[in-house]
mmCIF file of C-alpha atoms in Angstrom:
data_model
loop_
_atom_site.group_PDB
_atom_site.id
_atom_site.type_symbol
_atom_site.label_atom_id
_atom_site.label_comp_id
_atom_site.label_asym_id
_atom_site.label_seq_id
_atom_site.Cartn_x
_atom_site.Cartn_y
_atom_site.Cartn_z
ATOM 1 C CA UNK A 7 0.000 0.000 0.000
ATOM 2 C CA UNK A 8 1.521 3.188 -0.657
ATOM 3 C CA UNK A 9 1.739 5.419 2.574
ATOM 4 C CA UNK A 10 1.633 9.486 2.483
ATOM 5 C CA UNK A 11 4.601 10.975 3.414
ATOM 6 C CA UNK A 12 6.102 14.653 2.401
ATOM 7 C CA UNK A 13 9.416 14.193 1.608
ATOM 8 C CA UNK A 14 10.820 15.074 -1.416
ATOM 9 C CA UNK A 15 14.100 14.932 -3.947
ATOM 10 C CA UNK A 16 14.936 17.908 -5.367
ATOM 11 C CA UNK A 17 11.815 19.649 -4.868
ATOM 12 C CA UNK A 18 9.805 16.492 -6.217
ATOM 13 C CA UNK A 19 7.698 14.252 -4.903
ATOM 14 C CA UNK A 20 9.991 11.274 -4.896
ATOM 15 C CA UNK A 21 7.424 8.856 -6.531
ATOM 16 C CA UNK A 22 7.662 10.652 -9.832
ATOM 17 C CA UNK A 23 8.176 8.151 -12.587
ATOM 18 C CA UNK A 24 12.150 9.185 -13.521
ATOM 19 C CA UNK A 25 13.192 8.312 -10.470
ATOM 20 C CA UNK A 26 10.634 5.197 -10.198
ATOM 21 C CA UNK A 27 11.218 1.184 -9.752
ATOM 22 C CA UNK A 28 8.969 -0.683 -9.644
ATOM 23 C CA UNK A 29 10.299 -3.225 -7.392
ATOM 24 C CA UNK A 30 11.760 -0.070 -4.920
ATOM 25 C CA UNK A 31 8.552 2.026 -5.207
ATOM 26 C CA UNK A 32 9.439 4.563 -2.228
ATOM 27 C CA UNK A 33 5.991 4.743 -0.614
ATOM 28 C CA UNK A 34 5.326 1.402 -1.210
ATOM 29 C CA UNK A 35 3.397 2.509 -4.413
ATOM 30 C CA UNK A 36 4.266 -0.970 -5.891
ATOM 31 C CA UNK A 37 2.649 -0.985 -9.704
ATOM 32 C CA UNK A 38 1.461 -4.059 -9.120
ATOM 33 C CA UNK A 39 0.689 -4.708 -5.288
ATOM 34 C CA UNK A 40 -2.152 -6.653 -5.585
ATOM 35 C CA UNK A 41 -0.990 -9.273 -7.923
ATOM 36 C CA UNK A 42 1.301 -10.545 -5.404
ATOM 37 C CA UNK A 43 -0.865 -9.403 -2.079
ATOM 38 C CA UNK A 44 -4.818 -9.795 -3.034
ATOM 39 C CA UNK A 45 -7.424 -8.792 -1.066
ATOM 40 C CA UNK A 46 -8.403 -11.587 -0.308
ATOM 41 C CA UNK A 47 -5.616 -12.282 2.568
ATOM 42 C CA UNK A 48 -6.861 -9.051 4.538
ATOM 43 C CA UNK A 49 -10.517 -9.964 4.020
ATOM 44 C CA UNK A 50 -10.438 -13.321 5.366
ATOM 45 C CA UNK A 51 -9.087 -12.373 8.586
ATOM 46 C CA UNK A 52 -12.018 -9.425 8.890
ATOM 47 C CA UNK A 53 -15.324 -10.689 10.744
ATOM 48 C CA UNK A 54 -18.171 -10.820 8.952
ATOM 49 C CA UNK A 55 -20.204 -8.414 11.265
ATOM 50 C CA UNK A 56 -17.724 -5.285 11.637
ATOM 51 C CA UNK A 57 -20.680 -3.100 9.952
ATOM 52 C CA UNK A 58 -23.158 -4.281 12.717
ATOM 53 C CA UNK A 59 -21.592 -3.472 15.202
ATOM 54 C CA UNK A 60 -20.092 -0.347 14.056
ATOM 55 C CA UNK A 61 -23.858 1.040 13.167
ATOM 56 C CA UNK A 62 -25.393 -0.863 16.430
ATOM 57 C CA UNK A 63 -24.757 2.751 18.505
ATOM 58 C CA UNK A 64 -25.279 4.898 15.619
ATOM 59 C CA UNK A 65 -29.011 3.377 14.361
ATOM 60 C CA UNK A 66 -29.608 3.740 18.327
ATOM 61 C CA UNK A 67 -29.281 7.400 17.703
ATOM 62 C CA UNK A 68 -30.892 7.474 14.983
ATOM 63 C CA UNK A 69 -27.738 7.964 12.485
ATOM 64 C CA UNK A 70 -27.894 5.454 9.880
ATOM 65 C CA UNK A 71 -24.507 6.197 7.742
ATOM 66 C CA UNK A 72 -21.623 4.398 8.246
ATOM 67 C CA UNK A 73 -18.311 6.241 6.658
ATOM 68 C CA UNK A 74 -14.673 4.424 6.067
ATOM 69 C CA UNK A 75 -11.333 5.886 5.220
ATOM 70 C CA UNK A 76 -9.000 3.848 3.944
ATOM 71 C CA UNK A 77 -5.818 5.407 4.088
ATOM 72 C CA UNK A 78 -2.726 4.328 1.532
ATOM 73 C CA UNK A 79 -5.040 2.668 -0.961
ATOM 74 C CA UNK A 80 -2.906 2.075 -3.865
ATOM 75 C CA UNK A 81 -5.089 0.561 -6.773
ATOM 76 C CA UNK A 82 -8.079 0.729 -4.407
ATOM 77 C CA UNK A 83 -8.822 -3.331 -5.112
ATOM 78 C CA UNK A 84 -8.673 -3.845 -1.608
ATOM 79 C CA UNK A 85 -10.909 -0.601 -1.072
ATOM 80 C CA UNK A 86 -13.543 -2.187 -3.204
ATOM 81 C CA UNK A 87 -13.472 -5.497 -2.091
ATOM 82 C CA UNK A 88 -13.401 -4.202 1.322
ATOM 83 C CA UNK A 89 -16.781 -2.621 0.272
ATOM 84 C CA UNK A 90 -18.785 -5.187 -0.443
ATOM 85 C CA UNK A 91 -17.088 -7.598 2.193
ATOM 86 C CA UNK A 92 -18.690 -5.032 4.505
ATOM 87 C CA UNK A 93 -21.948 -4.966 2.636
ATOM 88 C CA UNK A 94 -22.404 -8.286 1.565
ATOM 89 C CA UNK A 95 -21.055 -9.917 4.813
ATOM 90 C CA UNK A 96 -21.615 -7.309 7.616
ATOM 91 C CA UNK A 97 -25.272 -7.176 6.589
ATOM 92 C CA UNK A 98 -27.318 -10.134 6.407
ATOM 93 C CA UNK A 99 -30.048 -7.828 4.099
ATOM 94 C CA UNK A 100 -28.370 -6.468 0.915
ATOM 95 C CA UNK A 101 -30.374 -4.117 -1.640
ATOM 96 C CA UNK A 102 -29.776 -5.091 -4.654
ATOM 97 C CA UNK A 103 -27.306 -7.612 -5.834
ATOM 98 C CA UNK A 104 -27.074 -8.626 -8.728
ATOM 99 C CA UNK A 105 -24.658 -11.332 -8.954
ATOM 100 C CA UNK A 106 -22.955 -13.760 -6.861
ATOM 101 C CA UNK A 107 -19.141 -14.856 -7.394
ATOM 102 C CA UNK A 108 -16.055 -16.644 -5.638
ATOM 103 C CA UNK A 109 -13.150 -17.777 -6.815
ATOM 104 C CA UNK A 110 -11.182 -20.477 -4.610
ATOM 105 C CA UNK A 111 -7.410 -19.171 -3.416
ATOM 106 C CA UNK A 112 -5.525 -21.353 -5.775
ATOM 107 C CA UNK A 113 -1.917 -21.332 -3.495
ATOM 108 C CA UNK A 114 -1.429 -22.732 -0.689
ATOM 109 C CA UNK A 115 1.793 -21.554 -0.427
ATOM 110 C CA UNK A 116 3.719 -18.698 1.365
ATOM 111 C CA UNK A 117 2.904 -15.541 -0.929
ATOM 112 C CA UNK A 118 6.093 -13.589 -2.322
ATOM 113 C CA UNK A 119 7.745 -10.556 -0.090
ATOM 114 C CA UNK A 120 6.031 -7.380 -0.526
ATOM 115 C CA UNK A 121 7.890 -5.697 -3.944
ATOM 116 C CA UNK A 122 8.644 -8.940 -5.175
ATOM 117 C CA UNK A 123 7.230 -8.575 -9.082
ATOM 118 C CA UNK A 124 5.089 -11.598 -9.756
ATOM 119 C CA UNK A 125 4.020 -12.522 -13.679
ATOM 120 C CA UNK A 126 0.471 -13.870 -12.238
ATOM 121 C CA UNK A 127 0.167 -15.386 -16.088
ATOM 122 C CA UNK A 128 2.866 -17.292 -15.745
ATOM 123 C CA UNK A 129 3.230 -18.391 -12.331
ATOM 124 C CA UNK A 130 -0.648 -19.817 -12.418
ATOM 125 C CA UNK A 131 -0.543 -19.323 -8.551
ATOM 126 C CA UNK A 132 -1.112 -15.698 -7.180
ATOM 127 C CA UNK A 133 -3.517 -13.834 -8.974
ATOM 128 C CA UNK A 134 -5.154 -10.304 -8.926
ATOM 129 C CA UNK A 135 -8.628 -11.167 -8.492
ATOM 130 C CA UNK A 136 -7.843 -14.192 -6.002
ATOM 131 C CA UNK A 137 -10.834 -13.217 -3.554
ATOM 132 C CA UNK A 138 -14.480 -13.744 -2.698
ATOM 133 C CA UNK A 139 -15.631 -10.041 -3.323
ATOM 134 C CA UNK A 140 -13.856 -8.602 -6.094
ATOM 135 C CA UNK A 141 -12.759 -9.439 -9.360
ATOM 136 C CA UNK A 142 -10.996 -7.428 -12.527
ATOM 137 C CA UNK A 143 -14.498 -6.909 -14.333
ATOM 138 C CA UNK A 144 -16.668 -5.901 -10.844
ATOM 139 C CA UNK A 145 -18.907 -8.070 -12.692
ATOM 140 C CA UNK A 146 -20.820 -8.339 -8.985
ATOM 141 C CA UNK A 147 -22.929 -5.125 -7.871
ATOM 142 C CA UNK A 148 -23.696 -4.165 -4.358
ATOM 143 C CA UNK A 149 -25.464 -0.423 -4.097
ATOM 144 C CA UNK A 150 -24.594 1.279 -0.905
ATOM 145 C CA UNK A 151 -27.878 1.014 1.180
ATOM 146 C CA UNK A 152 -28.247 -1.957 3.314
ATOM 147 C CA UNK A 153 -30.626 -3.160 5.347
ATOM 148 C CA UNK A 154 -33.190 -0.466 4.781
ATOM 149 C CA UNK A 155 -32.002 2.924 5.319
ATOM 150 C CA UNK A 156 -28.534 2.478 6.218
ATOM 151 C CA UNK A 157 -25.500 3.432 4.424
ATOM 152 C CA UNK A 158 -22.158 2.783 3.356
ATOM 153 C CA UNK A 159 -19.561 5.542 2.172
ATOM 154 C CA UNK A 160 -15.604 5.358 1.818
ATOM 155 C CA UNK A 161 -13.110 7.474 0.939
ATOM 156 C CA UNK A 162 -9.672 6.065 0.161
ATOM 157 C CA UNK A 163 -6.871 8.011 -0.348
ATOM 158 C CA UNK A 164 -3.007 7.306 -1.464
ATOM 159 C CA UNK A 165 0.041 9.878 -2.323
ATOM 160 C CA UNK A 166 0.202 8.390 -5.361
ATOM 161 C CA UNK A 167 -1.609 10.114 -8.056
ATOM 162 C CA UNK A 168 -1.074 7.771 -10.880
ATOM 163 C CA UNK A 169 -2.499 5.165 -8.748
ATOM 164 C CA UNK A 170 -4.997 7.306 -7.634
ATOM 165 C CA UNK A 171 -6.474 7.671 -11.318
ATOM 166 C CA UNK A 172 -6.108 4.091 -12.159
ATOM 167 C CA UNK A 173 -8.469 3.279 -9.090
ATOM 168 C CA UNK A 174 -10.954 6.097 -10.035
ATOM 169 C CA UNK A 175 -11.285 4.488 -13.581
ATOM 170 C CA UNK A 176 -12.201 1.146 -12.161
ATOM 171 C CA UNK A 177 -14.221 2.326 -9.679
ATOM 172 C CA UNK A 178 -17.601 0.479 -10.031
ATOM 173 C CA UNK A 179 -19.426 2.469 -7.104
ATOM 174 C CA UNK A 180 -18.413 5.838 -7.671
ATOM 175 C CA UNK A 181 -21.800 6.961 -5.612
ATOM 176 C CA UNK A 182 -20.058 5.727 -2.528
ATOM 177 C CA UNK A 183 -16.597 5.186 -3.006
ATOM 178 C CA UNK A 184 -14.417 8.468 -3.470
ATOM 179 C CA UNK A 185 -10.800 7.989 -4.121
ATOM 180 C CA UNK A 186 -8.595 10.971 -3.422
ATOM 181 C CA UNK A 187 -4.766 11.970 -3.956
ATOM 182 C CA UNK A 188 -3.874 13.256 -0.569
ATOM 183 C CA UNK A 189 -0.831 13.210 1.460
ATOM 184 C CA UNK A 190 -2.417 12.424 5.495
ATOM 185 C CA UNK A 191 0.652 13.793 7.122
ATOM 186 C CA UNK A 192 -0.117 17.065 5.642
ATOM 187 C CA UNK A 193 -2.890 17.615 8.591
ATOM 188 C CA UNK A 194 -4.453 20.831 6.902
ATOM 189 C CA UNK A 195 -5.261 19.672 3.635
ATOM 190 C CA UNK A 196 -6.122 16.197 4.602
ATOM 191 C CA UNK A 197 -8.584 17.804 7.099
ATOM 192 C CA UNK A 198 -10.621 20.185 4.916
ATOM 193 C CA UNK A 199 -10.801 16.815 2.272
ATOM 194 C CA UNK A 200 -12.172 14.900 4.922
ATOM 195 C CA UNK A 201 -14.538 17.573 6.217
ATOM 196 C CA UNK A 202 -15.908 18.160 2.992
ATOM 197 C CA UNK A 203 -16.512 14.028 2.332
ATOM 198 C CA UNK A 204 -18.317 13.575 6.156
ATOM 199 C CA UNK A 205 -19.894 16.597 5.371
ATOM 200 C CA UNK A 206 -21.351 15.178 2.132
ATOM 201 C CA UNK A 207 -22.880 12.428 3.772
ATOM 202 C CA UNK A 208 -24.157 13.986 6.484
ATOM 203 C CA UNK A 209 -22.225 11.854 8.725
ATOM 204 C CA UNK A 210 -20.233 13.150 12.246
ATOM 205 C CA UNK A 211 -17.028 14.787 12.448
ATOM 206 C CA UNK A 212 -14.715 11.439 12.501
ATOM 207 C CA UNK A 213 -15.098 8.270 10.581
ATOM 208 C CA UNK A 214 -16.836 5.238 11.887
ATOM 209 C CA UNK A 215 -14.466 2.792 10.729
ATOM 210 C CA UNK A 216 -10.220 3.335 9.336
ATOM 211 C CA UNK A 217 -8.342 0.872 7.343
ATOM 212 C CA UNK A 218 -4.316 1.418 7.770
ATOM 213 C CA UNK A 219 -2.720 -1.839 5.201
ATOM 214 C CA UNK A 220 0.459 -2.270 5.317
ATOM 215 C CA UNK A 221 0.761 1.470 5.765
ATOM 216 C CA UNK A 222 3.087 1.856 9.323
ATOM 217 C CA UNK A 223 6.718 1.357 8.182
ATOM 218 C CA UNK A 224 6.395 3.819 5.257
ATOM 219 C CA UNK A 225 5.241 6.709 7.235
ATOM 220 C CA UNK A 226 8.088 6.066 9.620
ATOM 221 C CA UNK A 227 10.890 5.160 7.254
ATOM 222 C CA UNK A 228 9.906 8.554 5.945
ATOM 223 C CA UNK A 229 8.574 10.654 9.150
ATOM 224 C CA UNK A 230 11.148 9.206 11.522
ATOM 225 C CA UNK A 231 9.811 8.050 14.917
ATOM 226 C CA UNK A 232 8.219 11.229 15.982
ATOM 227 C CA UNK A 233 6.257 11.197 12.499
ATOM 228 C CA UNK A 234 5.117 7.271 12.847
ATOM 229 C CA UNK A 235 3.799 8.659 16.514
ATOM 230 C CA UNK A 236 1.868 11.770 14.707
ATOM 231 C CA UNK A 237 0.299 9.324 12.535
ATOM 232 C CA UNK A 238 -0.831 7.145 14.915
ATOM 233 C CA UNK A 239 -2.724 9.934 16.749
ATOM 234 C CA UNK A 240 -4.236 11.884 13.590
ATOM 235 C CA UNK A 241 -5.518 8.777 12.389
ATOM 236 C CA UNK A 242 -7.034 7.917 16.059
ATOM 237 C CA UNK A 243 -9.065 11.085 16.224
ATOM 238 C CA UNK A 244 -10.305 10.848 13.304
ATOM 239 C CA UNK A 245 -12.232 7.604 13.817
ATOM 240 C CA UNK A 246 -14.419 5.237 16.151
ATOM 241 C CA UNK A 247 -12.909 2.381 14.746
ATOM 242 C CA UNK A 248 -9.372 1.285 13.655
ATOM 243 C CA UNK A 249 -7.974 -1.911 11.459
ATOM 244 C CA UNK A 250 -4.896 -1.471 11.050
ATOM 245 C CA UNK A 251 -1.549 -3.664 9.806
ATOM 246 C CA UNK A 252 1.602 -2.809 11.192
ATOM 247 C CA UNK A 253 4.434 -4.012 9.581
ATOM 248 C CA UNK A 254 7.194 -5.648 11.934
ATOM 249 C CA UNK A 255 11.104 -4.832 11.950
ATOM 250 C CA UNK A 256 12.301 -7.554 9.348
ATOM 251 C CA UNK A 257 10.060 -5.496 6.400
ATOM 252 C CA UNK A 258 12.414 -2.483 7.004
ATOM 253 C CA UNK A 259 15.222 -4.706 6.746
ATOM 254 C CA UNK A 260 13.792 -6.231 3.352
ATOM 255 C CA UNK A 261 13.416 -3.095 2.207
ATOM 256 C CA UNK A 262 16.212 -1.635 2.409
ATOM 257 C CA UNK A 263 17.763 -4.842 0.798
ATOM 258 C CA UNK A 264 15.519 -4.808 -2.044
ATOM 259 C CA UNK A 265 16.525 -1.244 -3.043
ATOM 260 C CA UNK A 266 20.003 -1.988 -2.895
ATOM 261 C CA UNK A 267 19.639 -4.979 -4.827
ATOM 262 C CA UNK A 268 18.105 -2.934 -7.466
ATOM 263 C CA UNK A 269 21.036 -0.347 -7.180
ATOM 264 C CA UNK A 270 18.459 2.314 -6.477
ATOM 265 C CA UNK A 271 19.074 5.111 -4.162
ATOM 266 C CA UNK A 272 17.548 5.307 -0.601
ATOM 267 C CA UNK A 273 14.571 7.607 -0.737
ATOM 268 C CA UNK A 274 14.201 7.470 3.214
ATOM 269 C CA UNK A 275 16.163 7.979 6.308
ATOM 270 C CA UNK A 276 18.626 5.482 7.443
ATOM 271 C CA UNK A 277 17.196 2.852 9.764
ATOM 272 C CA UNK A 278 20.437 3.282 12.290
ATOM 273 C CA UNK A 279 18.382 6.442 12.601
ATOM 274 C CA UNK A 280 15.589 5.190 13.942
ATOM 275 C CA UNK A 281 14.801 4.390 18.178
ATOM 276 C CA UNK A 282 11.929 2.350 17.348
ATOM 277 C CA UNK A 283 13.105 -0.692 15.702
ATOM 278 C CA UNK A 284 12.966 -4.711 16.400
ATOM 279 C CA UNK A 285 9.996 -4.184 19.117
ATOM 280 C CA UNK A 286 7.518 -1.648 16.334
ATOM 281 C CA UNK A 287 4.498 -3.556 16.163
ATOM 282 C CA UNK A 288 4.354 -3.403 20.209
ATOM 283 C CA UNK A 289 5.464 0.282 20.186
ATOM 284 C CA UNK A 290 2.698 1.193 17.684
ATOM 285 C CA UNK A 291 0.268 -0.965 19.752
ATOM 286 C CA UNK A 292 1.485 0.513 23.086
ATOM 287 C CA UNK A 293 0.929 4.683 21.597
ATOM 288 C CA UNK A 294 -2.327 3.363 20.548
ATOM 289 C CA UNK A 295 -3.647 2.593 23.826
ATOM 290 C CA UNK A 296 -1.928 4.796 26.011
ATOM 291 C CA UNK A 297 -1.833 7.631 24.124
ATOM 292 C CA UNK A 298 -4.484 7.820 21.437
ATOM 293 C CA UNK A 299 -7.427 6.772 23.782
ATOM 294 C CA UNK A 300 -7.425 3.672 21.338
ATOM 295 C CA UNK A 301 -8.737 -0.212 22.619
ATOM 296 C CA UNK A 302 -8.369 -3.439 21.458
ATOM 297 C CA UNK A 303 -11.142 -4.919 20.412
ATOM 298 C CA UNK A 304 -10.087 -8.066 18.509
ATOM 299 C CA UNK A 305 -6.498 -9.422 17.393
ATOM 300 C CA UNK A 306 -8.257 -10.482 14.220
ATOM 301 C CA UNK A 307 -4.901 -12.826 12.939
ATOM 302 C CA UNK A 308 -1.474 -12.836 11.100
ATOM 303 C CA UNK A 309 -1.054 -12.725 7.352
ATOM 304 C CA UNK A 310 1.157 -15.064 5.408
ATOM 305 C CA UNK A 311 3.509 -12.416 5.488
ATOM 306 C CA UNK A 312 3.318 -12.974 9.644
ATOM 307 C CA UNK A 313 2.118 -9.105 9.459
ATOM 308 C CA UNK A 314 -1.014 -8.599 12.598
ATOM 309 C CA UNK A 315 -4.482 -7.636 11.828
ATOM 310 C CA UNK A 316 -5.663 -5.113 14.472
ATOM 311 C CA UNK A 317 -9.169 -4.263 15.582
ATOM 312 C CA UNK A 318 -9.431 -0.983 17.972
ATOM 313 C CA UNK A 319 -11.963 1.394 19.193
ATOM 314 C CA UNK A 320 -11.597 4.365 20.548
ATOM 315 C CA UNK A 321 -12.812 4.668 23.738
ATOM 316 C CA UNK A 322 -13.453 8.972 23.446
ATOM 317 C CA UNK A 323 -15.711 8.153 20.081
ATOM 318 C CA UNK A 324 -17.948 5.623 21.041
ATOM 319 C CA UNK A 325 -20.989 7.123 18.985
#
């Protein structure tokens, strides 16, 4: 997933395609992420009723829209599958659906490292559209009211512009998905965007629900420590609930092999630099709770890539 961040190289945006690899995409703006990653191995870790019980308080006061951010969306695949996993599995009662599809995960073994370029043609094993809710056509329809007068709305947003566009132009729900070029870290821009989106929908102040994929150790490799820790707590404020993915120590250290391998130059701070190191995924975990009001509700399992699947509320947003 490709994480915001506001560094730059010579007064560029370091993702700009003359400085670009795709197997040492600096953001983790991989081309191709979801050929080697597909939804599917978030999804099945995410219970089926997350939408009931993030509307349970809201219908009880009489506010019927749920709103999700998903933050570092790349393609948005995984923003749209997402969708109707929440819709079509959070929801016993869907209107209108036209179709139903699955396709069975044809690998049973571990997936490739993250950046690893995968030819899903020829390797027969990992492919794009390996998941229940989502597939390259979006031959399957889900409108955004369920069960009666309740509602669904996301808004997804990446640094990535060029992958920003590509997800627009598949978007298959563009009356309640809304994908947006945005860099998070940048708190007064990304505030007024998602003003104007809540706003919109007549929903609250703060989201009901934020997805962070895979997002964590591109912030920091970027932000530094005290940037990871900002993140943590813009994010938390901005939402009643929180999935997130951290990713654990030995993904910096792949990283930072991978772009060497490639003989491209490091687009991020040295990781000597960094205090938080081997024990992230408990730091990030402990600033949650102690800090950003945040509690867990579920440890909802470990990828293939051993990466944790975390389900928090926040204790100061209940409703």
């Amino acid at each position: 997933m490709a994480a915001p961040s506001v560094a730059k190289v010579d007064g560029k945006h370091m993702g700009k395609q003359s400085t670009f690899h795709p197997g040492a995409a600096p953001y983790g703006n991989f081309i191709n992420y979801y050929t080697f990653n597909p939804p599917i191995r978030r999804l099945q870790f995410i219970p089926t009723d997350v939408l009931d019980r993030i509307l349970d308080a809201k219908v009880a006061n009489h506010d019927a829209v749920a709103t999700v951010l998903d933050v570092g969306c790349n393609t948005g695949d995984l923003t749209i599958a997402l969708y109707e996993h929440l819709l079509k599995g959070g929801v016993p009662e869907v209107v209108k659906q036209t179709s139903e599809h699955a396709c069975e995960e044809t690998s049973s073994e571990k997936p490739p490292e993250e950046g690893h370029q995968v030819d899903a043609d020829d390797s027969g094993k990992i492919k794009p559209d390996q998941c229940d809710c989502v597939n390259n056509s979006h031959e399957t329809k889900c409108e955004g009211k369920v069960s009666g007068s309740k509602q669904l709305f996301m808004l997804a947003c990446d640094i990535d512009q060029v992958l920003i566009q590509r997800a627009t132009e598949a978007n298959p729900y563009p009356d309640n998905i809304m994908f947006q070029a945005i860099d998070i870290m940048d708190s007064t821009s990304s505030n007024k965007v998602f003003a104007n989106f809540l706003d919109a929908h007549h929903a609250s102040h703060i989201f009901d629900l934020t997805t962070c994929f895979s997002i964590t150790m591109w912030i920091h490799l970027h932000q530094g420590d005290s940037g990871l820790l900002t993140f943590l707590e813009q994010v938390s404020k901005r939402t009643r609930y929180l999935i997130i993915e951290p990713q654990p120590w030995k993904c910096y250290k792949s990283a930072v092999r991978r772009v060497k391998k490639l003989g491209q130059p490091m687009q991020w701070q040295s990781l000597s630099e960094l205090q938080i190191r081997e024990d992230v995924v408990e730091q990030i975990v402990k600033h949650l709770v102690t800090e950003c009001n945040m509690e867990i509700v579920q440890r909802l399992g470990e990828t293939d890539w051993e990466r944790q699947l975390l389900f928090l509320r926040n204790s100061m947003n209940t409703v």
